[in-house]
Coordinates of C-alpha atoms (C1' of nucleotides) in Angstrom, one line a residue:
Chain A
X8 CA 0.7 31.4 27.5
X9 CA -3.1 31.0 25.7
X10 CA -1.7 30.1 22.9
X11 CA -2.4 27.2 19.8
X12 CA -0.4 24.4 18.2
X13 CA -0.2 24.9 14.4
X14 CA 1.0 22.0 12.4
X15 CA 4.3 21.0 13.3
X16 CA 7.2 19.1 11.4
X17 CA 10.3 17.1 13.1
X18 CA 13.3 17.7 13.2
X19 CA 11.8 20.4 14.9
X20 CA 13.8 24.5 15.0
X21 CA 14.7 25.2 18.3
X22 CA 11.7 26.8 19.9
X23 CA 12.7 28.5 23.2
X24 CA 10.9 27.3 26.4
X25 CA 7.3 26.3 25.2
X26 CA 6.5 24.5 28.1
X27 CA 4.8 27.0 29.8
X28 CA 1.8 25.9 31.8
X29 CA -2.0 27.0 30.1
X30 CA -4.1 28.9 32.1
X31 CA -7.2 28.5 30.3
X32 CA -7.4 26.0 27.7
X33 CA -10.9 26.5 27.1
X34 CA -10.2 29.8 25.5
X35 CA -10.1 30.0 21.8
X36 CA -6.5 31.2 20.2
X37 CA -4.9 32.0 17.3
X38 CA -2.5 30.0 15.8
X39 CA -1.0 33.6 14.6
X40 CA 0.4 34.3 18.3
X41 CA 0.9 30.5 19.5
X42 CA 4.6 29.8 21.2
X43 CA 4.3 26.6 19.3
X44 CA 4.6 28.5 16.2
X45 CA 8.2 28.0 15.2
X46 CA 7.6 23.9 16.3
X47 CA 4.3 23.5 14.4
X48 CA 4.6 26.6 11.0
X49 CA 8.4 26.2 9.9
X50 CA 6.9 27.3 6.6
X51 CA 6.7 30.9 5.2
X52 CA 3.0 31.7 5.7
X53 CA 2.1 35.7 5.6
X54 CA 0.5 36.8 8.8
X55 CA -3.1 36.7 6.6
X56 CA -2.4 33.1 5.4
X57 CA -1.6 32.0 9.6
X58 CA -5.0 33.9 10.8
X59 CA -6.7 31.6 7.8
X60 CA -5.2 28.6 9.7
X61 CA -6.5 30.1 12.9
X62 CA -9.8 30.2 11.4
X63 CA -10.0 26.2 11.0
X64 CA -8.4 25.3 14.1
X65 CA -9.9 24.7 17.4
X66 CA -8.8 24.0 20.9
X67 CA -9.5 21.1 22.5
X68 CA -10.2 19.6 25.8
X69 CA -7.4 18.9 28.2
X70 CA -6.8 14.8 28.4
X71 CA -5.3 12.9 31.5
X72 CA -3.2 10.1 31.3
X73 CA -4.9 6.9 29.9
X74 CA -7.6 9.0 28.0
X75 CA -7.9 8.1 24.6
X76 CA -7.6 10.9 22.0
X77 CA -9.3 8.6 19.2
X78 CA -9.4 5.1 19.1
X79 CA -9.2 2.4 16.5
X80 CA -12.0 1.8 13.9
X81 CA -13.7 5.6 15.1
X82 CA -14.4 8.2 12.3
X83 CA -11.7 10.3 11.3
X84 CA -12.7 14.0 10.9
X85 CA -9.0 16.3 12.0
X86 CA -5.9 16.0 12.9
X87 CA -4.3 16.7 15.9
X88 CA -1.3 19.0 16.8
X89 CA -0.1 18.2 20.3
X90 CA 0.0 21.3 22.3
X91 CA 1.3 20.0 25.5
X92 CA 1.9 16.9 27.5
X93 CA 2.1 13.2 25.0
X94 CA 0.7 10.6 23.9
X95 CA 1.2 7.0 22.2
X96 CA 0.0 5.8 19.6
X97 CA -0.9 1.8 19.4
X98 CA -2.7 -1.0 16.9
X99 CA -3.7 -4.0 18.3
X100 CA -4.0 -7.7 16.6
X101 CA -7.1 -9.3 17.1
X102 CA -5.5 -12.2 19.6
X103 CA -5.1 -9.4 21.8
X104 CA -1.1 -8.2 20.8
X105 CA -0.8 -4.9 20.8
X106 CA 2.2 -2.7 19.5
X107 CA 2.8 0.8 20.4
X108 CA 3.8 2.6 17.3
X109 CA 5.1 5.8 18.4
X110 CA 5.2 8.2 21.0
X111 CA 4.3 11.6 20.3
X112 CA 5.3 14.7 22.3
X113 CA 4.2 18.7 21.6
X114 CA 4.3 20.1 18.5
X115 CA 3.7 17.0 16.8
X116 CA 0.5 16.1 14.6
X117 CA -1.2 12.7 15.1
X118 CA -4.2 11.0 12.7
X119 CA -1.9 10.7 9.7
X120 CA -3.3 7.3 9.8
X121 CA -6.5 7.7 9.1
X122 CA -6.4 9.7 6.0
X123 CA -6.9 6.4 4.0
X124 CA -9.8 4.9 5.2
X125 CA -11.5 7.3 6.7
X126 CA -11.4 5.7 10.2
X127 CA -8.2 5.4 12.4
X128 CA -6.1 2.9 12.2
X129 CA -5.1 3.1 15.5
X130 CA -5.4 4.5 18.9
X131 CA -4.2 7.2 20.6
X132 CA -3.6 7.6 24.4
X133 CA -2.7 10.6 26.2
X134 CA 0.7 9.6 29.1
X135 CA 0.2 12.8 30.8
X136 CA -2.1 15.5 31.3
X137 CA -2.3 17.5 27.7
X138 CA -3.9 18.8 25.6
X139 CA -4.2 18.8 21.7
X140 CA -5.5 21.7 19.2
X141 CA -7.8 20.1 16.2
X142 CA -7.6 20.5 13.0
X143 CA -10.7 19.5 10.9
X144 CA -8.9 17.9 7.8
X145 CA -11.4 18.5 4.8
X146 CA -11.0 22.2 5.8
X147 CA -7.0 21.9 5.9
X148 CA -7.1 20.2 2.2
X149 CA -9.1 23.1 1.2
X150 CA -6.7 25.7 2.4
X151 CA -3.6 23.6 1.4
X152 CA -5.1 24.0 -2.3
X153 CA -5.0 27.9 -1.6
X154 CA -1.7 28.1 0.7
X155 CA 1.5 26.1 -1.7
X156 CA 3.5 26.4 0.9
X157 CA 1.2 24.3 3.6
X158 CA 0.4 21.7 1.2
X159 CA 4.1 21.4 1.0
X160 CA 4.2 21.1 4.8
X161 CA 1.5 18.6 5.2
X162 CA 3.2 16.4 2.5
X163 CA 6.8 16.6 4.1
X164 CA 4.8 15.7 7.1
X165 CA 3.8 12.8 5.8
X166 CA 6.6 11.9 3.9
X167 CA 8.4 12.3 7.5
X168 CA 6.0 10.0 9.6
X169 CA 6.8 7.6 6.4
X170 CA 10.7 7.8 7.4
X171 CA 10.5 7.4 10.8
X172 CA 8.6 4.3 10.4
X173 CA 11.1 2.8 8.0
X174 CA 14.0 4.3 11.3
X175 CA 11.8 2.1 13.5
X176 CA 11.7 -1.3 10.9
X177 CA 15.6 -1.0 10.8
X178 CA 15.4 -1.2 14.6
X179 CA 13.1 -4.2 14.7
X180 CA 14.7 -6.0 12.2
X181 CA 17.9 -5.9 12.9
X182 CA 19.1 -4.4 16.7
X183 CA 20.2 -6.3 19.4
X184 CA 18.0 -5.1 22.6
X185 CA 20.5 -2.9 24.2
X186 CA 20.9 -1.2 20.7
X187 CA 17.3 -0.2 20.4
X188 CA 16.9 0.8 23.7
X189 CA 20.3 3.1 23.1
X190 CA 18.2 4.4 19.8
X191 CA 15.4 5.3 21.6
X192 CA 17.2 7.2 24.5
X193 CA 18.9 9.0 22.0
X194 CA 16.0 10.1 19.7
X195 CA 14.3 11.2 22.9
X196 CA 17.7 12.9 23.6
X197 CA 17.3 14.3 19.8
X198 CA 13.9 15.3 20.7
X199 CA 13.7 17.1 23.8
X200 CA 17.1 19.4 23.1
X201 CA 14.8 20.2 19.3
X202 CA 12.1 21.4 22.0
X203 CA 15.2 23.4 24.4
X204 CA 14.8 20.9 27.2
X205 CA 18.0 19.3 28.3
X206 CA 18.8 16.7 26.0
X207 CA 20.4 14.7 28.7
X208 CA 18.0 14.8 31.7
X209 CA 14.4 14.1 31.5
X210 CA 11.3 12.3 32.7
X211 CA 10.1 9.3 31.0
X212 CA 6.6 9.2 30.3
X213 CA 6.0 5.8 29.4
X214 CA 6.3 2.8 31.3
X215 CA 8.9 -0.1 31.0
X216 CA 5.9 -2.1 29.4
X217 CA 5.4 0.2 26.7
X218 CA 8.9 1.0 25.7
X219 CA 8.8 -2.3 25.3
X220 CA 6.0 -2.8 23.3
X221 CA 7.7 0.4 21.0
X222 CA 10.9 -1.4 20.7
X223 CA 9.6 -5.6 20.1
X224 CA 11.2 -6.4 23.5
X225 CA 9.3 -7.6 26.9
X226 CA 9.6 -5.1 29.7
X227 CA 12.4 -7.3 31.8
X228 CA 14.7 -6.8 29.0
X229 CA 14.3 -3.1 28.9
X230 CA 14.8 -2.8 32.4
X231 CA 18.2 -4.6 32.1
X232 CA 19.3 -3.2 29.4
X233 CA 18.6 0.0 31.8
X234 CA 20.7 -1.8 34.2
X235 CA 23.2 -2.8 31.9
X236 CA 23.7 1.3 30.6
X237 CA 23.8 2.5 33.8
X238 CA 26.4 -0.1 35.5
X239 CA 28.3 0.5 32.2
X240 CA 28.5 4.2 32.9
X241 CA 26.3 5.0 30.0
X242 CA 23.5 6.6 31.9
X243 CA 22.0 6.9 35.2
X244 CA 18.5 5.8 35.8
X245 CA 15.8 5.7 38.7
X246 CA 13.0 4.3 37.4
X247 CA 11.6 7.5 35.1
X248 CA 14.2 9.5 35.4
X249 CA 17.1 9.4 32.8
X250 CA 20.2 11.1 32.8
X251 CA 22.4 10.5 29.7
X252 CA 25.9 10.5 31.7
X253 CA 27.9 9.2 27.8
X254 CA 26.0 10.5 24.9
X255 CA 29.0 9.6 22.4
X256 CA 29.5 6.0 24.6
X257 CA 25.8 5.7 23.9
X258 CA 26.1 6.4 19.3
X259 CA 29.0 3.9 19.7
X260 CA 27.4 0.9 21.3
X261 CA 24.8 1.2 18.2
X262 CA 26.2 -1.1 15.7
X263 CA 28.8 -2.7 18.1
X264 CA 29.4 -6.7 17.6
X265 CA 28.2 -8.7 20.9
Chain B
X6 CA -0.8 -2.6 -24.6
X7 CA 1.3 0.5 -24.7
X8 CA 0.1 2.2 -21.8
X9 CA 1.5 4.1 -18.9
X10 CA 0.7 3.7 -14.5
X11 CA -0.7 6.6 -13.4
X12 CA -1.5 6.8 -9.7
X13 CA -1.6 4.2 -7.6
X14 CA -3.4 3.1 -4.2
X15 CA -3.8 -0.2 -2.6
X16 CA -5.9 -2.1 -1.5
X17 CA -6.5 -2.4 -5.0
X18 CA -9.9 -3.0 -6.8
X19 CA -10.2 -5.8 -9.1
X20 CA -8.2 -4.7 -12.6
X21 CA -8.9 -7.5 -14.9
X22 CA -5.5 -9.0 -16.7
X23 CA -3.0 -5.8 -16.2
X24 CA 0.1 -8.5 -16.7
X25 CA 0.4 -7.9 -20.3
X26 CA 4.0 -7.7 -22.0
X27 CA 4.7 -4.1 -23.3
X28 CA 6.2 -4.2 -26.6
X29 CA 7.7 -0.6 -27.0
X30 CA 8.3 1.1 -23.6
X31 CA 9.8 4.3 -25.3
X32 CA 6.6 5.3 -26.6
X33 CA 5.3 8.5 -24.2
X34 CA 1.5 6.9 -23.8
X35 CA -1.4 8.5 -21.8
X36 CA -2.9 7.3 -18.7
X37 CA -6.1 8.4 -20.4
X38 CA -6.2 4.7 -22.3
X39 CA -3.6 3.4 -19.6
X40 CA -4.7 -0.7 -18.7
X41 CA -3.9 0.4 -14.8
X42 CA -6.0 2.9 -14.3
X43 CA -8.2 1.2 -12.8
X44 CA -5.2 0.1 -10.3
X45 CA -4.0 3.8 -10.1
X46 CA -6.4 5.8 -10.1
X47 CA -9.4 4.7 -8.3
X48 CA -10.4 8.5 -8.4
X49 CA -13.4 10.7 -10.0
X50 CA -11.4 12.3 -12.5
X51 CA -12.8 13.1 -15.8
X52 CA -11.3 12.8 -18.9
X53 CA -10.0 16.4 -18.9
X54 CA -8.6 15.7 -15.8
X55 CA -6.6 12.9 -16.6
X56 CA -5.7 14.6 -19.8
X57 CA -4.1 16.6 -17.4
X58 CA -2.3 14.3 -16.0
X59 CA -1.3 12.6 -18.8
X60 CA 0.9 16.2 -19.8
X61 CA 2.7 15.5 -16.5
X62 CA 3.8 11.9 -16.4
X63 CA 6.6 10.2 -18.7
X64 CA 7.2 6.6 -19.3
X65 CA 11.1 5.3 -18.2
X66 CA 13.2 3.1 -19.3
X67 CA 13.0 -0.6 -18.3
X68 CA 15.5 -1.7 -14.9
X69 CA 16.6 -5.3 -14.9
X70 CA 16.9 -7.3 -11.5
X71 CA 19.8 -5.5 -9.4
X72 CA 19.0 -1.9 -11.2
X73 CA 18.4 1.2 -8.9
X74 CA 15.6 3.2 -9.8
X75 CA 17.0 5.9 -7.0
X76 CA 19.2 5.4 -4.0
X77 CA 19.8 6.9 -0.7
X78 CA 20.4 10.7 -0.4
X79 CA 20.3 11.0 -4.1
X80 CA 18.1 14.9 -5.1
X81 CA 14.6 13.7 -5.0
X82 CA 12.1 14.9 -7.7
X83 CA 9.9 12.4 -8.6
X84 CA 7.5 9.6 -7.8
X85 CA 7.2 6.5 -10.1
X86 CA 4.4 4.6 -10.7
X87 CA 5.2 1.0 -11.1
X88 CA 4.0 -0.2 -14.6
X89 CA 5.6 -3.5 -15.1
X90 CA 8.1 -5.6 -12.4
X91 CA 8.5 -5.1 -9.0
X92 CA 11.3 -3.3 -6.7
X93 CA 12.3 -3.6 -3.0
X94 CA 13.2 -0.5 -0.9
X95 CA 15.8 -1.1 1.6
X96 CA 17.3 1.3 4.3
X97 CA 21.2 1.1 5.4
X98 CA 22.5 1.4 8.4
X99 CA 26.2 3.1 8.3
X100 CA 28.1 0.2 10.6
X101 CA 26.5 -2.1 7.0
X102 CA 22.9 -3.4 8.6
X103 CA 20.2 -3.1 5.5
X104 CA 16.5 -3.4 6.1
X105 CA 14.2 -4.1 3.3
X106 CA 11.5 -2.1 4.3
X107 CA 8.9 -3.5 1.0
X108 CA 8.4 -5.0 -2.0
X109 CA 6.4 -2.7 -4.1
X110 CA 4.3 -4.1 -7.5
X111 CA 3.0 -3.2 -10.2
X112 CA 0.5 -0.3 -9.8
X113 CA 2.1 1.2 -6.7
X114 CA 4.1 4.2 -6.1
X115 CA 7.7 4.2 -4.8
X116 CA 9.3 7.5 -3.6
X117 CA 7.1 9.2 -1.0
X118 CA 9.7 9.0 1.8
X119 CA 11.7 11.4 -0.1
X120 CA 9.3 14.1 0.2
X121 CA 10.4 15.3 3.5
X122 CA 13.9 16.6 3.0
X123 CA 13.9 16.3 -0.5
X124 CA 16.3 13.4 -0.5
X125 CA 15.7 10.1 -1.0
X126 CA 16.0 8.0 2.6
X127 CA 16.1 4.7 0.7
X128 CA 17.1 2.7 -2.0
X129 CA 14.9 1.4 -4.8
X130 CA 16.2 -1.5 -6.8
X131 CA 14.3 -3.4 -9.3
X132 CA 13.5 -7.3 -8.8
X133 CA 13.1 -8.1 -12.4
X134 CA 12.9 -6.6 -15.5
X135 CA 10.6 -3.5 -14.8
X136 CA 9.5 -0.4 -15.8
X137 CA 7.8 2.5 -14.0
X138 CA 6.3 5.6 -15.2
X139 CA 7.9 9.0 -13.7
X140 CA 5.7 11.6 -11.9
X141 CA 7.3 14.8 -11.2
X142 CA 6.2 15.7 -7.6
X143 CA 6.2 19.6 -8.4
X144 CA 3.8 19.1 -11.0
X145 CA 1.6 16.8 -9.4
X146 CA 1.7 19.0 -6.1
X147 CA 0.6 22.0 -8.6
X148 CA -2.0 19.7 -10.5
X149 CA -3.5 18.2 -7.1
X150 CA -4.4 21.9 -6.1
X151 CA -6.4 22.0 -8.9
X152 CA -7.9 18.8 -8.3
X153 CA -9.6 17.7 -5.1
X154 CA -9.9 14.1 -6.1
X155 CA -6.4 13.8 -7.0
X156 CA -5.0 15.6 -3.7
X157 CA -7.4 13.7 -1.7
X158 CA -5.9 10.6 -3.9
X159 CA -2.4 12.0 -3.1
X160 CA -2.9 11.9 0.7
X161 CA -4.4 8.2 1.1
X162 CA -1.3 7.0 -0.8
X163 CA 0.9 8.4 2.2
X164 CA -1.6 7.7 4.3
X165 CA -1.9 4.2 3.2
X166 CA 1.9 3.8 3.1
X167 CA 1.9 5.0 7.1
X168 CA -0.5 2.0 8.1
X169 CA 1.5 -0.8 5.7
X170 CA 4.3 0.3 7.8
X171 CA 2.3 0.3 11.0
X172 CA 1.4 -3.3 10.4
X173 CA 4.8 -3.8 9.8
X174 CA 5.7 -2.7 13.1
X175 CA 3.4 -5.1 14.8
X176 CA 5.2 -7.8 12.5
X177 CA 8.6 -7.1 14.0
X178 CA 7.7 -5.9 17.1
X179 CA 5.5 -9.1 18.6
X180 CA 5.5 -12.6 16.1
X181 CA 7.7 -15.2 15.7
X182 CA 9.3 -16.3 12.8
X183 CA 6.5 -18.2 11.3
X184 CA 3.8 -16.0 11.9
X185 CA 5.3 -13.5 10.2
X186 CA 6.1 -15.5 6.7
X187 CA 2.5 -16.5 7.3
X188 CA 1.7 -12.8 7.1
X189 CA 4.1 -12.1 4.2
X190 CA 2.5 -14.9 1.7
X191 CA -1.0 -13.8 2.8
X192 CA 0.2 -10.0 1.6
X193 CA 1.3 -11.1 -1.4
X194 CA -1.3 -13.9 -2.0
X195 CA -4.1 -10.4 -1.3
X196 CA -2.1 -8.5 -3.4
X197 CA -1.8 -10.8 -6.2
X198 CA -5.8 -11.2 -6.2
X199 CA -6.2 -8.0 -6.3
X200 CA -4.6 -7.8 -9.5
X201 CA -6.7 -10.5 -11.3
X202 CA -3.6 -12.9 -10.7
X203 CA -3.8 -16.6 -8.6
X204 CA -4.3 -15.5 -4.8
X205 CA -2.8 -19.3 -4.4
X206 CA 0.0 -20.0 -7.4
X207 CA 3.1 -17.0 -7.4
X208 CA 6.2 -16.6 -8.0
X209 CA 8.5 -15.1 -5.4
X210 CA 10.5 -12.7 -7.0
X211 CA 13.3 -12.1 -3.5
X212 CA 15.2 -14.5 -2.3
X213 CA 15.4 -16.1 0.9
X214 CA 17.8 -13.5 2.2
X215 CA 16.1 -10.1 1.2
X216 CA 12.3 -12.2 2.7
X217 CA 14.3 -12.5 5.5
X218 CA 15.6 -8.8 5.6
X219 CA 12.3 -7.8 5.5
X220 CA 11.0 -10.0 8.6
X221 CA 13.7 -9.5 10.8
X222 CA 14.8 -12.9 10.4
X223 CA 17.6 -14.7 9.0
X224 CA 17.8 -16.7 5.9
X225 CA 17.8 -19.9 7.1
X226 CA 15.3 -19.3 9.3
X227 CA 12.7 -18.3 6.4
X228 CA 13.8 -21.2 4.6
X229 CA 13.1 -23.6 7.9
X230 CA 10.2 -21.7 8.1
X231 CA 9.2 -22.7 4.3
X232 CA 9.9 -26.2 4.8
X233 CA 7.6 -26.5 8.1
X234 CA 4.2 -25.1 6.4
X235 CA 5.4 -28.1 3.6
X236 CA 5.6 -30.8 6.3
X237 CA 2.3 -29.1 7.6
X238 CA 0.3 -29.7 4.0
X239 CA -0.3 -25.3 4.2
X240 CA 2.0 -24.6 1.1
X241 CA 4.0 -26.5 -1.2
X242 CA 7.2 -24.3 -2.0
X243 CA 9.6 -25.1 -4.7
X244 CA 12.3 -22.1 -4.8
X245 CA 10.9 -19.6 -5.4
X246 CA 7.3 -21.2 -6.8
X247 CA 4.9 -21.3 -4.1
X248 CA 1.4 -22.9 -3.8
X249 CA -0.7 -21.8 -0.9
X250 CA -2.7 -24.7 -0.7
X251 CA -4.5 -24.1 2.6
X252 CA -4.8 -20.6 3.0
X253 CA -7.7 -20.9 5.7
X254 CA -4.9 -22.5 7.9
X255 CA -2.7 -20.3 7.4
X256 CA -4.6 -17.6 8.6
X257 CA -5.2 -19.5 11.8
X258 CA -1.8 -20.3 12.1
X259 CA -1.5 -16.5 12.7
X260 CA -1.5 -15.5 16.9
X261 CA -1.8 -19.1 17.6
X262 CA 0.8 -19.8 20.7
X263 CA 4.2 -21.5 20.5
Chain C
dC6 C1' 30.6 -31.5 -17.0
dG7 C1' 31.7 -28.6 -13.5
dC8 C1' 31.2 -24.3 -11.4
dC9 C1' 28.5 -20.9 -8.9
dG10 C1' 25.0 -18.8 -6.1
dG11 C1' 21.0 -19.6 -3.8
dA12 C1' 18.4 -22.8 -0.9
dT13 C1' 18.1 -26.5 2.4
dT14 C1' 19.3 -29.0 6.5
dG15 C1' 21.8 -30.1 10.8
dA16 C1' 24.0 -29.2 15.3
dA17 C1' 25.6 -26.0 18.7
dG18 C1' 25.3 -21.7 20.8
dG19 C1' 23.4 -17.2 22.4
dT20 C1' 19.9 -13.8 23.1
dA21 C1' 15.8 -12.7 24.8
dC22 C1' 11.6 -14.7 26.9
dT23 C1' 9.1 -16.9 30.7
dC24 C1' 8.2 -17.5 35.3
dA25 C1' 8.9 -16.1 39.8
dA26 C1' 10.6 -13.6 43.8
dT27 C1' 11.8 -9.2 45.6
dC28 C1' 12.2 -4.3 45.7
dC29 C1' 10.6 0.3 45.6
dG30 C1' 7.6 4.4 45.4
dT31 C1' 3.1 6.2 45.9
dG32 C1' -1.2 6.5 47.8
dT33 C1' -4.6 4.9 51.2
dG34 C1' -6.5 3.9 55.6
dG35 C1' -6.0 3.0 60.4
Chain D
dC26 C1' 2.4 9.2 61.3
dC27 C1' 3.0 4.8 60.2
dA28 C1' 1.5 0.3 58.2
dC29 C1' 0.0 -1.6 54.4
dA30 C1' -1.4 -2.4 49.7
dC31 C1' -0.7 -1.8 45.0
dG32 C1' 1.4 -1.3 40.6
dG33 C1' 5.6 -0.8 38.4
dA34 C1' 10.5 -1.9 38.3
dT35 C1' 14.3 -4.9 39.2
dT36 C1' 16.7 -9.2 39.4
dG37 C1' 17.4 -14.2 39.0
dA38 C1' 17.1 -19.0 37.0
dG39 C1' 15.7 -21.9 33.4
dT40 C1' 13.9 -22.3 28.8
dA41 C1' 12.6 -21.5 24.0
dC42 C1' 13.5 -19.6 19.8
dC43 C1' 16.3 -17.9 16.5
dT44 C1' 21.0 -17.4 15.0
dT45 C1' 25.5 -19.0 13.8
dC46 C1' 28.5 -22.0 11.5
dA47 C1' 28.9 -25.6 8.4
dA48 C1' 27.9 -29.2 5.2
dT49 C1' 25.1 -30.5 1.4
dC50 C1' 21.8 -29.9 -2.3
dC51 C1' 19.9 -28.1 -6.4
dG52 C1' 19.3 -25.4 -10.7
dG53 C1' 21.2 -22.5 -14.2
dC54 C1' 24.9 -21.3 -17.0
dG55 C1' 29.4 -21.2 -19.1

DNA sequence: CGCCGGATTGAAGGTACTCAATCCGTGTGG
DNA sequence: CCACACGGATTGAGTACCTTCAATCCGGCG
């Protein structure tokens, strides 16, 4: 229940219930007893090379929704390995268009972005309350040079944020509304079952604005596409809550001509 | 003359004339005396170092236009350094959808999505006759714990790759169509610079269809789009030769409205 | 010369956007 | 406790932009 996030990969293991409330936040853990662990370490570390991990890694403040975890042009120093509750992450043009990039849920690590530069490309806002461990990055590169088997991890971290983008270019460039918004239910489907929630009941935790902003569309077309699903049959929506009634009717719409 | 691509990163620093023909690609040649190093490896390394990485790297065959360097789900156990030409990546949907995801030139490195599951998650085909120069990731994981500048090096290339794709994102997600070939010529126009070529006079080396693959847009569309900033006195466009003749515009062409 | 693929241009149609009204759920204050 | 206000969500009508379909053009090559 005082426990740590680690670093954490998707496709994620399934990990039990880890969303257990925390007590105390302000206490410091050990990545070495986490219930993240299986989410965040799906890498063969010893029990000595985790409690070097837990030597780097801090816990951080808890974060309510709209609070920014970094924002865009600040100093990177760590990453960030969600430990409960999410966030989005968004870049914003300088006539004011702004694009959410992703949305991140526990488990996951966010500040990949500002490896390159030094400063983050982007911002980061928390949709709930949550709360992140940090992970100062000069001191992970130093233990990846020690640890093969988390410099593997970081890379196939990387390498995996680098897919997903290219998943969510395919989208943009070529889906019909209703298809990316069938996508998206379905990789939060993909997402919350990885995390042994119910794959086809949840809570949304962003708005109809935002998934719009994720998915190139303005928010009156995601809500009808809702609309659409749910007269369809597909799914059965009150504003932020989602059941997914047809998860196969949902796969097959994506692709369908007209 | 008969040198080999190392590592790459962009944004690139200036690299004098690196367009030179290579008259005997067969030869293995040392990125200790390679002409790109400047392009790929913008890294404290000393000689030793390279030397180092020089043991690593080999020099591959040439690809003409249409070749695939790798292709979706094939075993993944390499990066490649472009050294001459230029590919595209492109994802595939299974109902037949394909998204170009980027054109990648000379000095950059191709492969990093393949990291993850050890697969490759795209295709790589060659846009012209081109040549690359192999990197075996195992080695270079093993050689980059030896060598903080090179896994630093190592991460900004993902890193870097994560926020091209980011910006991609905002491209697809919330222009129109001629903002975004705005956008595309400017990236290439930077691009070319930055590799002591004519920011203004280019060859395109796509056609309109894979442009438009790559900017969620149709063909035709590009092409109107083409003929548009012609009538407007931006660009004069020929095919595939293309003058940016009033590149001060075109950036304020960007985020204007309707 | 004539073919072929890629590029351009035109006209018609469809999808998603814009603008606007209404609804609904939550939180606040009387 | 209810009325009201507020922000987010839904729904409708009209429009703009991009796509579709189709014809033509152009350059390279056999």
């Amino acid at each position: 229940m005082t426990n740590k996030g680690g670093i954490s990969a998707s496709p994620l293991p399934k990990a039990g219930n880890v969303q257990q409330p925390v007590s105390n936040s302000r206490l410091k853990i050990a990545c070495s007893n986490c219930n993240l662990r299986e989410l965040c370490l799906p890498v063969n570390l010893s029990m000595g090379e985790i409690r070097q991990l837990d030597a780097i890694s801090h816990l951080k403040r808890s974060y309510v929704r709209g609070d920014y975890l970094y924002r865009s042009g600040g100093k990177f120093q760590s990453l960030y390995a969600i430990y409960r509750g999410s966030f989005k992450t968004q870049v914003l043009h300088e006539d004011g268009r702004e694009q959410v990039t992703g949305f991140q849920m526990i488990g996951e690590i966010i500040g990949l972005d500002a490896i390159c530069t030094e400063h983050h490309a982007c911002d980061a806002v928390a949709l709930e309350n949550s709360e992140v461990c940090e992970l100062p990055f000069n001191k992970l590169e130093a233990l990846s040079r020690e640890l093969p088997s988390l410099q593997r991890h970081l890379h196939k971290i990387m390498s995996r944020e680098i897919v997903r983008d290219q998943g969510i270019m395919l989208l943009l460039g070529s889906m019909r509304a209703e298809e990316r918004l069938a996508v998206f239910l379905l990789s939060l489907s993909q997402r919350f079952a990885a995390r042994g929630l119910s794959p086809t009941q949840f809570q949304l935790r962003m708005s109809r604005q935002e998934i719009g902003s994720y998915l190139g569309l303005k928010l009156e077309t995601v809500s009808r596409a809702f609309s659409h699903f749910q007269n369809s049959g597909l799914i059965s929506v009150h504003t932020r809550s989602v059941e997914l009634i047809d998860l196969p009717g949902l796969r097959a719409f994506i692709g369908k001509q007209h």
